[in-house]
PDB file of C-alpha atoms and ligand atoms in Angstrom:
ATOM      1  CA  MET A   1    -181.544  66.146  25.262  1.00  0.00           C
ATOM      2  CA  LYS A   2    -181.393  69.731  23.967  1.00  0.00           C
ATOM      3  CA  LEU A   3    -183.355  71.346  21.169  1.00  0.00           C
ATOM      4  CA  THR A   4    -180.686  72.121  18.579  1.00  0.00           C
ATOM      5  CA  LYS A   5    -182.981  73.961  16.166  1.00  0.00           C
ATOM      6  CA  LYS A   6    -182.761  77.730  15.685  1.00  0.00           C
ATOM      7  CA  ASP A   7    -186.457  77.996  14.719  1.00  0.00           C
ATOM      8  CA  ILE A   8    -189.829  76.275  15.196  1.00  0.00           C
ATOM      9  CA  LEU A   9    -191.445  76.397  11.771  1.00  0.00           C
ATOM     10  CA  GLY A  10    -193.626  73.293  11.664  1.00  0.00           C
ATOM     11  CA  ILE A  11    -194.380  69.951  13.282  1.00  0.00           C
ATOM     12  CA  LYS A  12    -193.305  68.241  10.052  1.00  0.00           C
ATOM     13  CA  ASP A  13    -189.682  69.158  10.925  1.00  0.00           C
ATOM     14  CA  LEU A  14    -189.799  67.860  14.521  1.00  0.00           C
ATOM     15  CA  SER A  15    -188.775  64.372  15.640  1.00  0.00           C
ATOM     16  CA  VAL A  16    -190.682  62.371  18.254  1.00  0.00           C
ATOM     17  CA  ASP A  17    -187.837  63.056  20.726  1.00  0.00           C
ATOM     18  CA  GLU A  18    -188.031  66.795  20.065  1.00  0.00           C
ATOM     19  CA  ILE A  19    -191.821  66.787  20.537  1.00  0.00           C
ATOM     20  CA  ASN A  20    -191.458  64.880  23.815  1.00  0.00           C
ATOM     21  CA  LEU A  21    -188.747  67.294  24.985  1.00  0.00           C
ATOM     22  CA  ILE A  22    -191.028  70.283  24.296  1.00  0.00           C
ATOM     23  CA  LEU A  23    -194.023  68.645  26.020  1.00  0.00           C
ATOM     24  CA  ASP A  24    -191.940  67.591  29.051  1.00  0.00           C
ATOM     25  CA  THR A  25    -190.492  71.102  29.349  1.00  0.00           C
ATOM     26  CA  ALA A  26    -193.975  72.622  29.027  1.00  0.00           C
ATOM     27  CA  GLU A  27    -195.251  70.364  31.823  1.00  0.00           C
ATOM     28  CA  SER A  28    -192.470  71.642  34.060  1.00  0.00           C
ATOM     29  CA  PHE A  29    -193.588  75.238  33.407  1.00  0.00           C
ATOM     30  CA  ILE A  30    -197.278  74.707  34.326  1.00  0.00           C
ATOM     31  CA  GLU A  31    -196.504  75.290  37.990  1.00  0.00           C
ATOM     32  CA  VAL A  32    -195.149  78.811  37.345  1.00  0.00           C
ATOM     33  CA  SER A  33    -198.594  79.947  36.179  1.00  0.00           C
ATOM     34  CA  THR A  34    -200.168  78.738  39.445  1.00  0.00           C
ATOM     35  CA  ARG A  35    -197.881  80.786  41.721  1.00  0.00           C
ATOM     36  CA  GLU A  36    -198.970  83.997  43.356  1.00  0.00           C
ATOM     37  CA  ILE A  37    -196.003  85.741  41.707  1.00  0.00           C
ATOM     38  CA  LYS A  38    -196.160  84.236  38.224  1.00  0.00           C
ATOM     39  CA  LYS A  39    -192.642  85.047  37.156  1.00  0.00           C
ATOM     40  CA  VAL A  40    -189.234  83.374  36.919  1.00  0.00           C
ATOM     41  CA  PRO A  41    -186.006  85.111  35.833  1.00  0.00           C
ATOM     42  CA  THR A  42    -185.138  82.549  33.135  1.00  0.00           C
ATOM     43  CA  LEU A  43    -185.193  84.925  30.140  1.00  0.00           C
ATOM     44  CA  ARG A  44    -184.193  88.157  31.898  1.00  0.00           C
ATOM     45  CA  GLY A  45    -182.454  90.420  29.376  1.00  0.00           C
ATOM     46  CA  LYS A  46    -183.983  88.648  26.353  1.00  0.00           C
ATOM     47  CA  ALA A  47    -186.444  90.290  23.977  1.00  0.00           C
ATOM     48  CA  VAL A  48    -189.267  88.604  22.041  1.00  0.00           C
ATOM     49  CA  VAL A  49    -191.103  90.351  19.195  1.00  0.00           C
ATOM     50  CA  ASN A  50    -194.645  89.166  18.451  1.00  0.00           C
ATOM     51  CA  LEU A  51    -195.266  90.104  14.817  1.00  0.00           C
ATOM     52  CA  PHE A  52    -198.889  89.434  13.899  1.00  0.00           C
ATOM     53  CA  PHE A  53    -200.141  90.087  10.363  1.00  0.00           C
ATOM     54  CA  GLU A  54    -203.444  88.291  11.116  1.00  0.00           C
ATOM     55  CA  ALA A  55    -205.932  88.558  13.956  1.00  0.00           C
ATOM     56  CA  SER A  56    -205.344  86.464  17.071  1.00  0.00           C
ATOM     57  CA  THR A  57    -206.593  86.269  20.628  1.00  0.00           C
ATOM     58  CA  ARG A  58    -205.164  83.057  22.087  1.00  0.00           C
ATOM     59  CA  THR A  59    -201.814  82.729  20.316  1.00  0.00           C
ATOM     60  CA  ARG A  60    -200.693  86.341  20.610  1.00  0.00           C
ATOM     61  CA  THR A  61    -201.807  86.763  24.214  1.00  0.00           C
ATOM     62  CA  SER A  62    -200.272  83.490  25.338  1.00  0.00           C
ATOM     63  CA  PHE A  63    -196.938  84.251  23.664  1.00  0.00           C
ATOM     64  CA  GLU A  64    -196.919  87.621  25.432  1.00  0.00           C
ATOM     65  CA  ILE A  65    -197.829  86.058  28.788  1.00  0.00           C
ATOM     66  CA  ALA A  66    -195.276  83.271  28.238  1.00  0.00           C
ATOM     67  CA  GLY A  67    -192.503  85.771  27.559  1.00  0.00           C
ATOM     68  CA  LYS A  68    -193.455  87.941  30.529  1.00  0.00           C
ATOM     69  CA  ARG A  69    -193.661  84.955  32.936  1.00  0.00           C
ATOM     70  CA  LEU A  70    -190.088  84.126  31.909  1.00  0.00           C
ATOM     71  CA  SER A  71    -189.049  87.802  32.463  1.00  0.00           C
ATOM     72  CA  ALA A  72    -188.362  88.473  28.772  1.00  0.00           C
ATOM     73  CA  ASP A  73    -189.213  91.865  27.280  1.00  0.00           C
ATOM     74  CA  THR A  74    -192.117  91.326  24.885  1.00  0.00           C
ATOM     75  CA  ILE A  75    -192.967  93.682  22.051  1.00  0.00           C
ATOM     76  CA  ASN A  76    -196.224  93.293  20.113  1.00  0.00           C
ATOM     77  CA  ILE A  77    -196.493  94.494  16.527  1.00  0.00           C
ATOM     78  CA  SER A  78    -199.663  94.121  14.486  1.00  0.00           C
ATOM     79  CA  ALA A  79    -199.748  94.813  10.768  1.00  0.00           C
ATOM     80  CA  THR A  80    -202.437  97.468  11.135  1.00  0.00           C
ATOM     81  CA  THR A  81    -200.353  99.645  13.472  1.00  0.00           C
ATOM     82  CA  SER A  82    -196.982  99.082  11.794  1.00  0.00           C
ATOM     83  CA  SER A  83    -195.348 100.569   8.708  1.00  0.00           C
ATOM     84  CA  VAL A  84    -196.760  97.636   6.718  1.00  0.00           C
ATOM     85  CA  VAL A  85    -199.789  99.906   6.133  1.00  0.00           C
ATOM     86  CA  LYS A  86    -197.379 102.375   4.450  1.00  0.00           C
ATOM     87  CA  GLY A  87    -196.282  99.647   2.056  1.00  0.00           C
ATOM     88  CA  GLU A  88    -193.213  98.261   3.851  1.00  0.00           C
ATOM     89  CA  THR A  89    -192.504  94.676   2.809  1.00  0.00           C
ATOM     90  CA  LEU A  90    -192.198  91.703   5.139  1.00  0.00           C
ATOM     91  CA  ILE A  91    -188.489  91.449   4.262  1.00  0.00           C
ATOM     92  CA  ASP A  92    -187.821  95.093   5.112  1.00  0.00           C
ATOM     93  CA  THR A  93    -189.866  94.769   8.293  1.00  0.00           C
ATOM     94  CA  ALA A  94    -187.811  91.727   9.326  1.00  0.00           C
ATOM     95  CA  ARG A  95    -184.459  93.367   8.510  1.00  0.00           C
ATOM     96  CA  ASN A  96    -185.387  96.418  10.592  1.00  0.00           C
ATOM     97  CA  LEU A  97    -186.458  94.252  13.516  1.00  0.00           C
ATOM     98  CA  GLU A  98    -183.225  92.249  13.199  1.00  0.00           C
ATOM     99  CA  ALA A  99    -181.250  95.508  13.413  1.00  0.00           C
ATOM    100  CA  MET A 100    -182.756  96.103  16.878  1.00  0.00           C
ATOM    101  CA  ASN A 101    -181.338  92.737  18.001  1.00  0.00           C
ATOM    102  CA  PRO A 102    -184.237  90.939  19.680  1.00  0.00           C
ATOM    103  CA  ASP A 103    -183.677  87.248  20.524  1.00  0.00           C
ATOM    104  CA  ALA A 104    -186.802  85.728  18.964  1.00  0.00           C
ATOM    105  CA  ILE A 105    -189.513  86.753  16.513  1.00  0.00           C
ATOM    106  CA  VAL A 106    -192.933  85.095  16.675  1.00  0.00           C
ATOM    107  CA  ILE A 107    -194.771  85.560  13.389  1.00  0.00           C
ATOM    108  CA  ARG A 108    -198.315  84.943  12.165  1.00  0.00           C
ATOM    109  CA  HIS A 109    -198.903  85.633   8.474  1.00  0.00           C
ATOM    110  CA  SER A 110    -201.563  84.809   5.890  1.00  0.00           C
ATOM    111  CA  ALA A 111    -198.904  83.584   3.440  1.00  0.00           C
ATOM    112  CA  ALA A 112    -197.759  79.980   3.807  1.00  0.00           C
ATOM    113  CA  GLY A 113    -193.972  79.961   4.118  1.00  0.00           C
ATOM    114  CA  ALA A 114    -193.591  83.512   5.494  1.00  0.00           C
ATOM    115  CA  PRO A 115    -191.920  82.290   8.755  1.00  0.00           C
ATOM    116  CA  HIS A 116    -189.595  80.026   6.728  1.00  0.00           C
ATOM    117  CA  MET A 117    -188.449  82.981   4.606  1.00  0.00           C
ATOM    118  CA  LEU A 118    -187.775  85.027   7.760  1.00  0.00           C
ATOM    119  CA  ALA A 119    -185.860  82.135   9.314  1.00  0.00           C
ATOM    120  CA  ARG A 120    -183.497  82.085   6.330  1.00  0.00           C
ATOM    121  CA  MET A 121    -183.029  85.867   6.403  1.00  0.00           C
ATOM    122  CA  VAL A 122    -182.485  86.809  10.039  1.00  0.00           C
ATOM    123  CA  LYS A 123    -180.259  85.464  12.789  1.00  0.00           C
ATOM    124  CA  GLN A 124    -182.992  85.489  15.457  1.00  0.00           C
ATOM    125  CA  SER A 125    -185.064  82.409  16.358  1.00  0.00           C
ATOM    126  CA  ILE A 126    -188.326  82.405  14.395  1.00  0.00           C
ATOM    127  CA  ILE A 127    -191.471  80.770  15.778  1.00  0.00           C
ATOM    128  CA  ASN A 128    -194.356  80.116  13.405  1.00  0.00           C
ATOM    129  CA  ALA A 129    -197.604  81.266  15.045  1.00  0.00           C
ATOM    130  CA  GLY A 130    -199.625  80.193  11.986  1.00  0.00           C
ATOM    131  CA  ASP A 131    -198.790  80.644   8.286  1.00  0.00           C
ATOM    132  CA  GLY A 132    -201.787  80.667   5.950  1.00  0.00           C
ATOM    133  CA  ALA A 133    -203.356  77.229   5.643  1.00  0.00           C
ATOM    134  CA  HIS A 134    -199.950  75.586   6.108  1.00  0.00           C
ATOM    135  CA  GLU A 135    -198.951  74.950   9.762  1.00  0.00           C
ATOM    136  CA  HIS A 136    -199.708  76.105  13.308  1.00  0.00           C
ATOM    137  CA  PRO A 137    -197.078  74.129  15.229  1.00  0.00           C
ATOM    138  CA  THR A 138    -197.575  75.679  18.664  1.00  0.00           C
ATOM    139  CA  GLN A 139    -201.301  74.857  18.520  1.00  0.00           C
ATOM    140  CA  ALA A 140    -200.561  71.196  17.739  1.00  0.00           C
ATOM    141  CA  LEU A 141    -198.012  71.064  20.561  1.00  0.00           C
ATOM    142  CA  LEU A 142    -200.507  72.430  23.090  1.00  0.00           C
ATOM    143  CA  ASP A 143    -203.123  70.015  21.740  1.00  0.00           C
ATOM    144  CA  MET A 144    -200.777  67.039  22.181  1.00  0.00           C
ATOM    145  CA  MET A 145    -199.828  68.270  25.634  1.00  0.00           C
ATOM    146  CA  THR A 146    -203.508  68.469  26.622  1.00  0.00           C
ATOM    147  CA  ILE A 147    -204.271  64.999  25.245  1.00  0.00           C
ATOM    148  CA  ARG A 148    -201.245  63.545  27.079  1.00  0.00           C
ATOM    149  CA  GLU A 149    -202.272  65.315  30.295  1.00  0.00           C
ATOM    150  CA  LYS A 150    -205.883  64.085  30.158  1.00  0.00           C
ATOM    151  CA  LYS A 151    -205.406  60.581  28.719  1.00  0.00           C
ATOM    152  CA  GLY A 152    -201.893  59.821  30.013  1.00  0.00           C
ATOM    153  CA  LYS A 153    -200.654  59.071  26.482  1.00  0.00           C
ATOM    154  CA  VAL A 154    -201.082  59.926  22.819  1.00  0.00           C
ATOM    155  CA  SER A 155    -199.990  56.632  21.283  1.00  0.00           C
ATOM    156  CA  GLY A 156    -202.823  54.237  20.477  1.00  0.00           C
ATOM    157  CA  LEU A 157    -205.616  56.818  20.827  1.00  0.00           C
ATOM    158  CA  LYS A 158    -208.230  57.328  18.134  1.00  0.00           C
ATOM    159  CA  VAL A 159    -208.505  61.030  17.301  1.00  0.00           C
ATOM    160  CA  ALA A 160    -211.138  62.432  14.925  1.00  0.00           C
ATOM    161  CA  ILE A 161    -210.469  65.855  13.385  1.00  0.00           C
ATOM    162  CA  VAL A 162    -213.691  67.223  11.906  1.00  0.00           C
ATOM    163  CA  GLY A 163    -214.432  70.221   9.713  1.00  0.00           C
ATOM    164  CA  ASP A 164    -212.625  72.347   7.184  1.00  0.00           C
ATOM    165  CA  ILE A 165    -209.495  70.192   6.899  1.00  0.00           C
ATOM    166  CA  ALA A 166    -208.412  71.719   3.579  1.00  0.00           C
ATOM    167  CA  HIS A 167    -208.029  75.255   4.928  1.00  0.00           C
ATOM    168  CA  SER A 168    -206.856  74.364   8.423  1.00  0.00           C
ATOM    169  CA  ARG A 169    -203.250  74.837   9.528  1.00  0.00           C
ATOM    170  CA  VAL A 170    -204.315  73.369  12.878  1.00  0.00           C
ATOM    171  CA  ALA A 171    -205.426  70.135  11.171  1.00  0.00           C
ATOM    172  CA  ARG A 172    -202.198  69.829   9.170  1.00  0.00           C
ATOM    173  CA  SER A 173    -199.921  70.356  12.187  1.00  0.00           C
ATOM    174  CA  ASN A 174    -201.988  67.980  14.317  1.00  0.00           C
ATOM    175  CA  ILE A 175    -201.968  65.297  11.619  1.00  0.00           C
ATOM    176  CA  TYR A 176    -198.154  65.491  11.456  1.00  0.00           C
ATOM    177  CA  GLY A 177    -197.833  65.479  15.244  1.00  0.00           C
ATOM    178  CA  LEU A 178    -200.465  62.943  16.266  1.00  0.00           C
ATOM    179  CA  THR A 179    -199.444  60.365  13.641  1.00  0.00           C
ATOM    180  CA  LYS A 180    -195.765  60.746  14.657  1.00  0.00           C
ATOM    181  CA  MET A 181    -196.763  60.184  18.285  1.00  0.00           C
ATOM    182  CA  GLY A 182    -198.606  56.967  17.396  1.00  0.00           C
ATOM    183  CA  ALA A 183    -202.270  58.071  17.396  1.00  0.00           C
ATOM    184  CA  HIS A 184    -204.768  56.828  14.808  1.00  0.00           C
ATOM    185  CA  VAL A 185    -206.078  59.986  13.134  1.00  0.00           C
ATOM    186  CA  ILE A 186    -209.423  60.141  11.342  1.00  0.00           C
ATOM    187  CA  VAL A 187    -210.391  63.234   9.371  1.00  0.00           C
ATOM    188  CA  ALA A 188    -213.925  64.125   8.316  1.00  0.00           C
ATOM    189  CA  GLY A 189    -215.717  66.922   6.543  1.00  0.00           C
ATOM    190  CA  PRO A 190    -217.632  67.689   3.368  1.00  0.00           C
ATOM    191  CA  ALA A 191    -215.730  66.359   0.310  1.00  0.00           C
ATOM    192  CA  MET A 192    -214.829  69.925  -0.775  1.00  0.00           C
ATOM    193  CA  MET A 193    -213.113  70.491   2.574  1.00  0.00           C
ATOM    194  CA  ILE A 194    -210.919  67.377   2.465  1.00  0.00           C
ATOM    195  CA  PRO A 195    -207.595  67.686   0.576  1.00  0.00           C
ATOM    196  CA  ARG A 196    -207.441  65.060  -2.164  1.00  0.00           C
ATOM    197  CA  ASP A 197    -204.111  63.573  -1.026  1.00  0.00           C
ATOM    198  CA  VAL A 198    -204.686  63.715   2.759  1.00  0.00           C
ATOM    199  CA  GLY A 199    -204.749  59.889   2.925  1.00  0.00           C
ATOM    200  CA  ARG A 200    -201.014  59.964   2.140  1.00  0.00           C
ATOM    201  CA  MET A 201    -200.482  61.639   5.509  1.00  0.00           C
ATOM    202  CA  GLY A 202    -201.456  58.375   7.200  1.00  0.00           C
ATOM    203  CA  VAL A 203    -205.025  59.266   8.188  1.00  0.00           C
ATOM    204  CA  THR A 204    -208.413  57.598   7.631  1.00  0.00           C
ATOM    205  CA  VAL A 205    -210.886  59.775   5.708  1.00  0.00           C
ATOM    206  CA  HIS A 206    -214.667  59.999   6.145  1.00  0.00           C
ATOM    207  CA  ASN A 207    -217.285  62.344   4.728  1.00  0.00           C
ATOM    208  CA  SER A 208    -219.656  61.667   7.618  1.00  0.00           C
ATOM    209  CA  LEU A 209    -219.284  63.051  11.151  1.00  0.00           C
ATOM    210  CA  GLU A 210    -221.101  60.009  12.575  1.00  0.00           C
ATOM    211  CA  GLU A 211    -218.742  57.535  10.863  1.00  0.00           C
ATOM    212  CA  ALA A 212    -215.685  59.524  11.907  1.00  0.00           C
ATOM    213  CA  ILE A 213    -216.433  59.803  15.622  1.00  0.00           C
ATOM    214  CA  LYS A 214    -217.512  56.190  16.207  1.00  0.00           C
ATOM    215  CA  ASP A 215    -215.570  54.856  19.241  1.00  0.00           C
ATOM    216  CA  VAL A 216    -212.980  57.641  19.214  1.00  0.00           C
ATOM    217  CA  ASP A 217    -211.108  58.896  22.304  1.00  0.00           C
ATOM    218  CA  ILE A 218    -210.781  62.499  21.146  1.00  0.00           C
ATOM    219  CA  ILE A 219    -212.890  64.704  18.870  1.00  0.00           C
ATOM    220  CA  MET A 220    -211.201  67.846  17.598  1.00  0.00           C
ATOM    221  CA  MET A 221    -213.710  70.173  15.965  1.00  0.00           C
ATOM    222  CA  LEU A 222    -212.498  72.866  13.550  1.00  0.00           C
ATOM    223  CA  ARG A 223    -213.867  76.260  12.610  1.00  0.00           C
ATOM    224  CA  ILE A 224    -214.901  76.794   8.997  1.00  0.00           C
ATOM    225  CA  GLN A 225    -212.222  79.086   7.578  1.00  0.00           C
ATOM    226  CA  LEU A 226    -214.504  81.343   5.520  1.00  0.00           C
ATOM    227  CA  GLU A 227    -211.653  83.851   5.192  1.00  0.00           C
ATOM    228  CA  ARG A 228    -209.488  81.278   3.360  1.00  0.00           C
ATOM    229  CA  GLN A 229    -212.113  79.860   1.002  1.00  0.00           C
ATOM    230  CA  GLN A 230    -211.667  81.269  -2.499  1.00  0.00           C
ATOM    231  CA  GLN A 231    -215.254  80.446  -3.445  1.00  0.00           C
ATOM    232  CA  LYS A 232    -218.451  79.449  -1.669  1.00  0.00           C
ATOM    233  CA  ILE A 233    -218.060  75.697  -1.267  1.00  0.00           C
ATOM    234  CA  PHE A 234    -221.272  74.787   0.541  1.00  0.00           C
ATOM    235  CA  PRO A 235    -224.810  76.161   0.182  1.00  0.00           C
ATOM    236  CA  SER A 236    -225.316  77.565   3.691  1.00  0.00           C
ATOM    237  CA  LEU A 237    -223.957  77.448   7.230  1.00  0.00           C
ATOM    238  CA  ARG A 238    -227.237  75.856   8.322  1.00  0.00           C
ATOM    239  CA  GLU A 239    -226.741  72.970   5.892  1.00  0.00           C
ATOM    240  CA  TYR A 240    -223.148  72.529   7.098  1.00  0.00           C
ATOM    241  CA  SER A 241    -224.299  72.495  10.683  1.00  0.00           C
ATOM    242  CA  ASN A 242    -227.052  69.923   9.934  1.00  0.00           C
ATOM    243  CA  PHE A 243    -224.364  67.433   8.890  1.00  0.00           C
ATOM    244  CA  PHE A 244    -221.234  68.443  10.808  1.00  0.00           C
ATOM    245  CA  CYS A 245    -222.233  70.046  14.109  1.00  0.00           C
ATOM    246  CA  LEU A 246    -221.138  68.033  17.154  1.00  0.00           C
ATOM    247  CA  ASN A 247    -224.116  67.813  19.493  1.00  0.00           C
ATOM    248  CA  ARG A 248    -225.438  65.838  22.473  1.00  0.00           C
ATOM    249  CA  GLN A 249    -226.989  63.187  20.180  1.00  0.00           C
ATOM    250  CA  ASN A 250    -224.128  62.337  17.839  1.00  0.00           C
ATOM    251  CA  ILE A 251    -221.444  62.522  20.556  1.00  0.00           C
ATOM    252  CA  LYS A 252    -222.944  59.305  22.007  1.00  0.00           C
ATOM    253  CA  LEU A 253    -221.298  57.437  19.099  1.00  0.00           C
ATOM    254  CA  ALA A 254    -217.857  58.180  20.540  1.00  0.00           C
ATOM    255  CA  LYS A 255    -216.320  56.422  23.562  1.00  0.00           C
ATOM    256  CA  GLU A 256    -218.029  57.175  26.862  1.00  0.00           C
ATOM    257  CA  ASP A 257    -214.957  59.044  28.112  1.00  0.00           C
ATOM    258  CA  VAL A 258    -214.445  60.979  24.872  1.00  0.00           C
ATOM    259  CA  LEU A 259    -212.864  64.424  25.173  1.00  0.00           C
ATOM    260  CA  VAL A 260    -213.798  67.333  22.917  1.00  0.00           C
ATOM    261  CA  MET A 261    -211.233  69.852  21.691  1.00  0.00           C
ATOM    262  CA  HIS A 262    -211.399  72.992  19.559  1.00  0.00           C
ATOM    263  CA  PRO A 263    -208.528  75.384  18.779  1.00  0.00           C
ATOM    264  CA  GLY A 264    -210.847  78.403  18.863  1.00  0.00           C
ATOM    265  CA  PRO A 265    -212.334  80.731  17.941  1.00  0.00           C
ATOM    266  CA  ILE A 266    -215.594  78.744  18.075  1.00  0.00           C
ATOM    267  CA  ASN A 267    -218.589  79.272  15.808  1.00  0.00           C
ATOM    268  CA  ARG A 268    -221.188  78.224  18.384  1.00  0.00           C
ATOM    269  CA  GLY A 269    -224.037  76.246  16.880  1.00  0.00           C
ATOM    270  CA  ILE A 270    -222.217  75.769  13.556  1.00  0.00           C
ATOM    271  CA  GLU A 271    -219.465  73.206  14.178  1.00  0.00           C
ATOM    272  CA  ILE A 272    -220.170  72.617  17.880  1.00  0.00           C
ATOM    273  CA  ALA A 273    -223.313  72.945  20.019  1.00  0.00           C
ATOM    274  CA  PRO A 274    -222.882  75.361  22.949  1.00  0.00           C
ATOM    275  CA  ASP A 275    -223.751  72.661  25.535  1.00  0.00           C
ATOM    276  CA  ILE A 276    -220.932  70.476  24.124  1.00  0.00           C
ATOM    277  CA  ALA A 277    -218.433  73.342  24.014  1.00  0.00           C
ATOM    278  CA  ASP A 278    -219.201  74.209  27.648  1.00  0.00           C
ATOM    279  CA  GLY A 279    -220.084  70.720  28.887  1.00  0.00           C
ATOM    280  CA  PRO A 280    -218.269  67.940  30.738  1.00  0.00           C
ATOM    281  CA  TYR A 281    -216.557  66.441  27.646  1.00  0.00           C
ATOM    282  CA  SER A 282    -214.935  69.756  26.734  1.00  0.00           C
ATOM    283  CA  ILE A 283    -211.239  70.422  27.408  1.00  0.00           C
ATOM    284  CA  ILE A 284    -211.188  73.541  25.253  1.00  0.00           C
ATOM    285  CA  LEU A 285    -210.097  75.902  28.027  1.00  0.00           C
ATOM    286  CA  ASP A 286    -207.469  73.401  29.212  1.00  0.00           C
ATOM    287  CA  GLN A 287    -205.987  73.735  25.728  1.00  0.00           C
ATOM    288  CA  VAL A 288    -205.771  77.497  26.222  1.00  0.00           C
ATOM    289  CA  THR A 289    -204.141  77.106  29.659  1.00  0.00           C
ATOM    290  CA  ASN A 290    -201.551  74.701  28.236  1.00  0.00           C
ATOM    291  CA  GLY A 291    -200.869  77.128  25.397  1.00  0.00           C
ATOM    292  CA  VAL A 292    -199.014  79.394  27.824  1.00  0.00           C
ATOM    293  CA  ALA A 293    -196.855  76.507  29.115  1.00  0.00           C
ATOM    294  CA  VAL A 294    -196.009  75.269  25.608  1.00  0.00           C
ATOM    295  CA  ARG A 295    -194.991  78.750  24.503  1.00  0.00           C
ATOM    296  CA  MET A 296    -192.903  79.230  27.653  1.00  0.00           C
ATOM    297  CA  ALA A 297    -191.175  75.932  26.849  1.00  0.00           C
ATOM    298  CA  LEU A 298    -190.441  76.943  23.271  1.00  0.00           C
ATOM    299  CA  LEU A 299    -189.034  80.340  24.237  1.00  0.00           C
ATOM    300  CA  TYR A 300    -186.913  78.719  26.937  1.00  0.00           C
ATOM    301  CA  LEU A 301    -185.629  75.934  24.672  1.00  0.00           C
ATOM    302  CA  LEU A 302    -184.837  78.299  21.791  1.00  0.00           C
ATOM    303  CA  ILE A 303    -183.343  81.318  23.547  1.00  0.00           C
ATOM    304  CA  GLY A 304    -182.840  80.332  27.189  1.00  0.00           C
ATOM    305  CA  GLY A 305    -179.819  78.944  28.911  1.00  0.00           C
ATOM    306  CA  GLN A 306    -179.625  76.092  31.405  1.00  0.00           C
ATOM    307  CA  ARG A 307    -182.434  76.208  33.974  1.00  0.00           C
TER     308      ARG A 307
HETATM  309  N1  LIG B 401    -206.104  78.827  18.101  1.00  0.00           N
HETATM  310  C1  LIG B 401    -205.733  80.036  17.645  1.00  0.00           C
HETATM  311  O1  LIG B 401    -204.775  80.155  16.878  1.00  0.00           O
HETATM  312  O2  LIG B 401    -206.479  81.082  18.110  1.00  0.00           O
HETATM  313  P1  LIG B 401    -206.176  82.609  17.786  1.00  0.00           P
HETATM  314  O3  LIG B 401    -206.438  82.812  16.318  1.00  0.00           O
HETATM  315  O4  LIG B 401    -207.099  83.410  18.649  1.00  0.00           O
HETATM  316  O5  LIG B 401    -204.724  82.862  18.095  1.00  0.00           O
END
């Protein structure tokens, strides 16, 4: 099977077969990152622009590493060092980049739908690296890859996603992906952080961390997105942490072989205790490792030829 799409804009648009194709391709790329010379010529002569209008450590770096390991030329542009600070619009920025004829543009933007607008405007492949509180498809793909790698499957697993669901593009993309792949998804957080209609996405909703993580296989903790909250929606971080911090006591409610995930960056001691983040249940750094493989797979499937 081949990926026939021009762009990767969200998990909502992907079929189960397409998700499996991406995850299988990513698995095949893991080995490249373990070689002494971590480079294959697959995308020689191709150019990938990483256009980041929001801060990023993991996503931007792993897209750059992914491109370089496939021998593509990678160009990083951040809003603060581009002509955006002189008032240039996103549309003008995109048209000027298109005129230089790269093969793919990876974009992160605070506005939901920004990658979709670019995809309609330019001929290059567009990859959504996070658009506002909407979707973060490459994060969900690397999360599903990590779950599949560690548990041997996604279907039939109980996955609790805990925290600021309402403002989280990671939660939305994972809900689309995990439910499509046959997992039972439970979301939990303070009532103000749970979208009113989230039940329609096929998930179970709880307002208690303890209820949500009972007998689950996977716990995915989320960062509170203070930068996306229009108003203060809980009294203090300490109060939030009293009720929603994953720690060595409450984790005992989950299955014995539970695995703990977090997309990063972590607020240590707020949504996750440091000894859980760094302890034996944690697969947080495996997620980061798999992020490179998933992004290599996407670049290859969108702009590469036959391997
Ligand atoms: N998970 C994630 O998107 O991290 P960054 O914001 O560092 O890219």
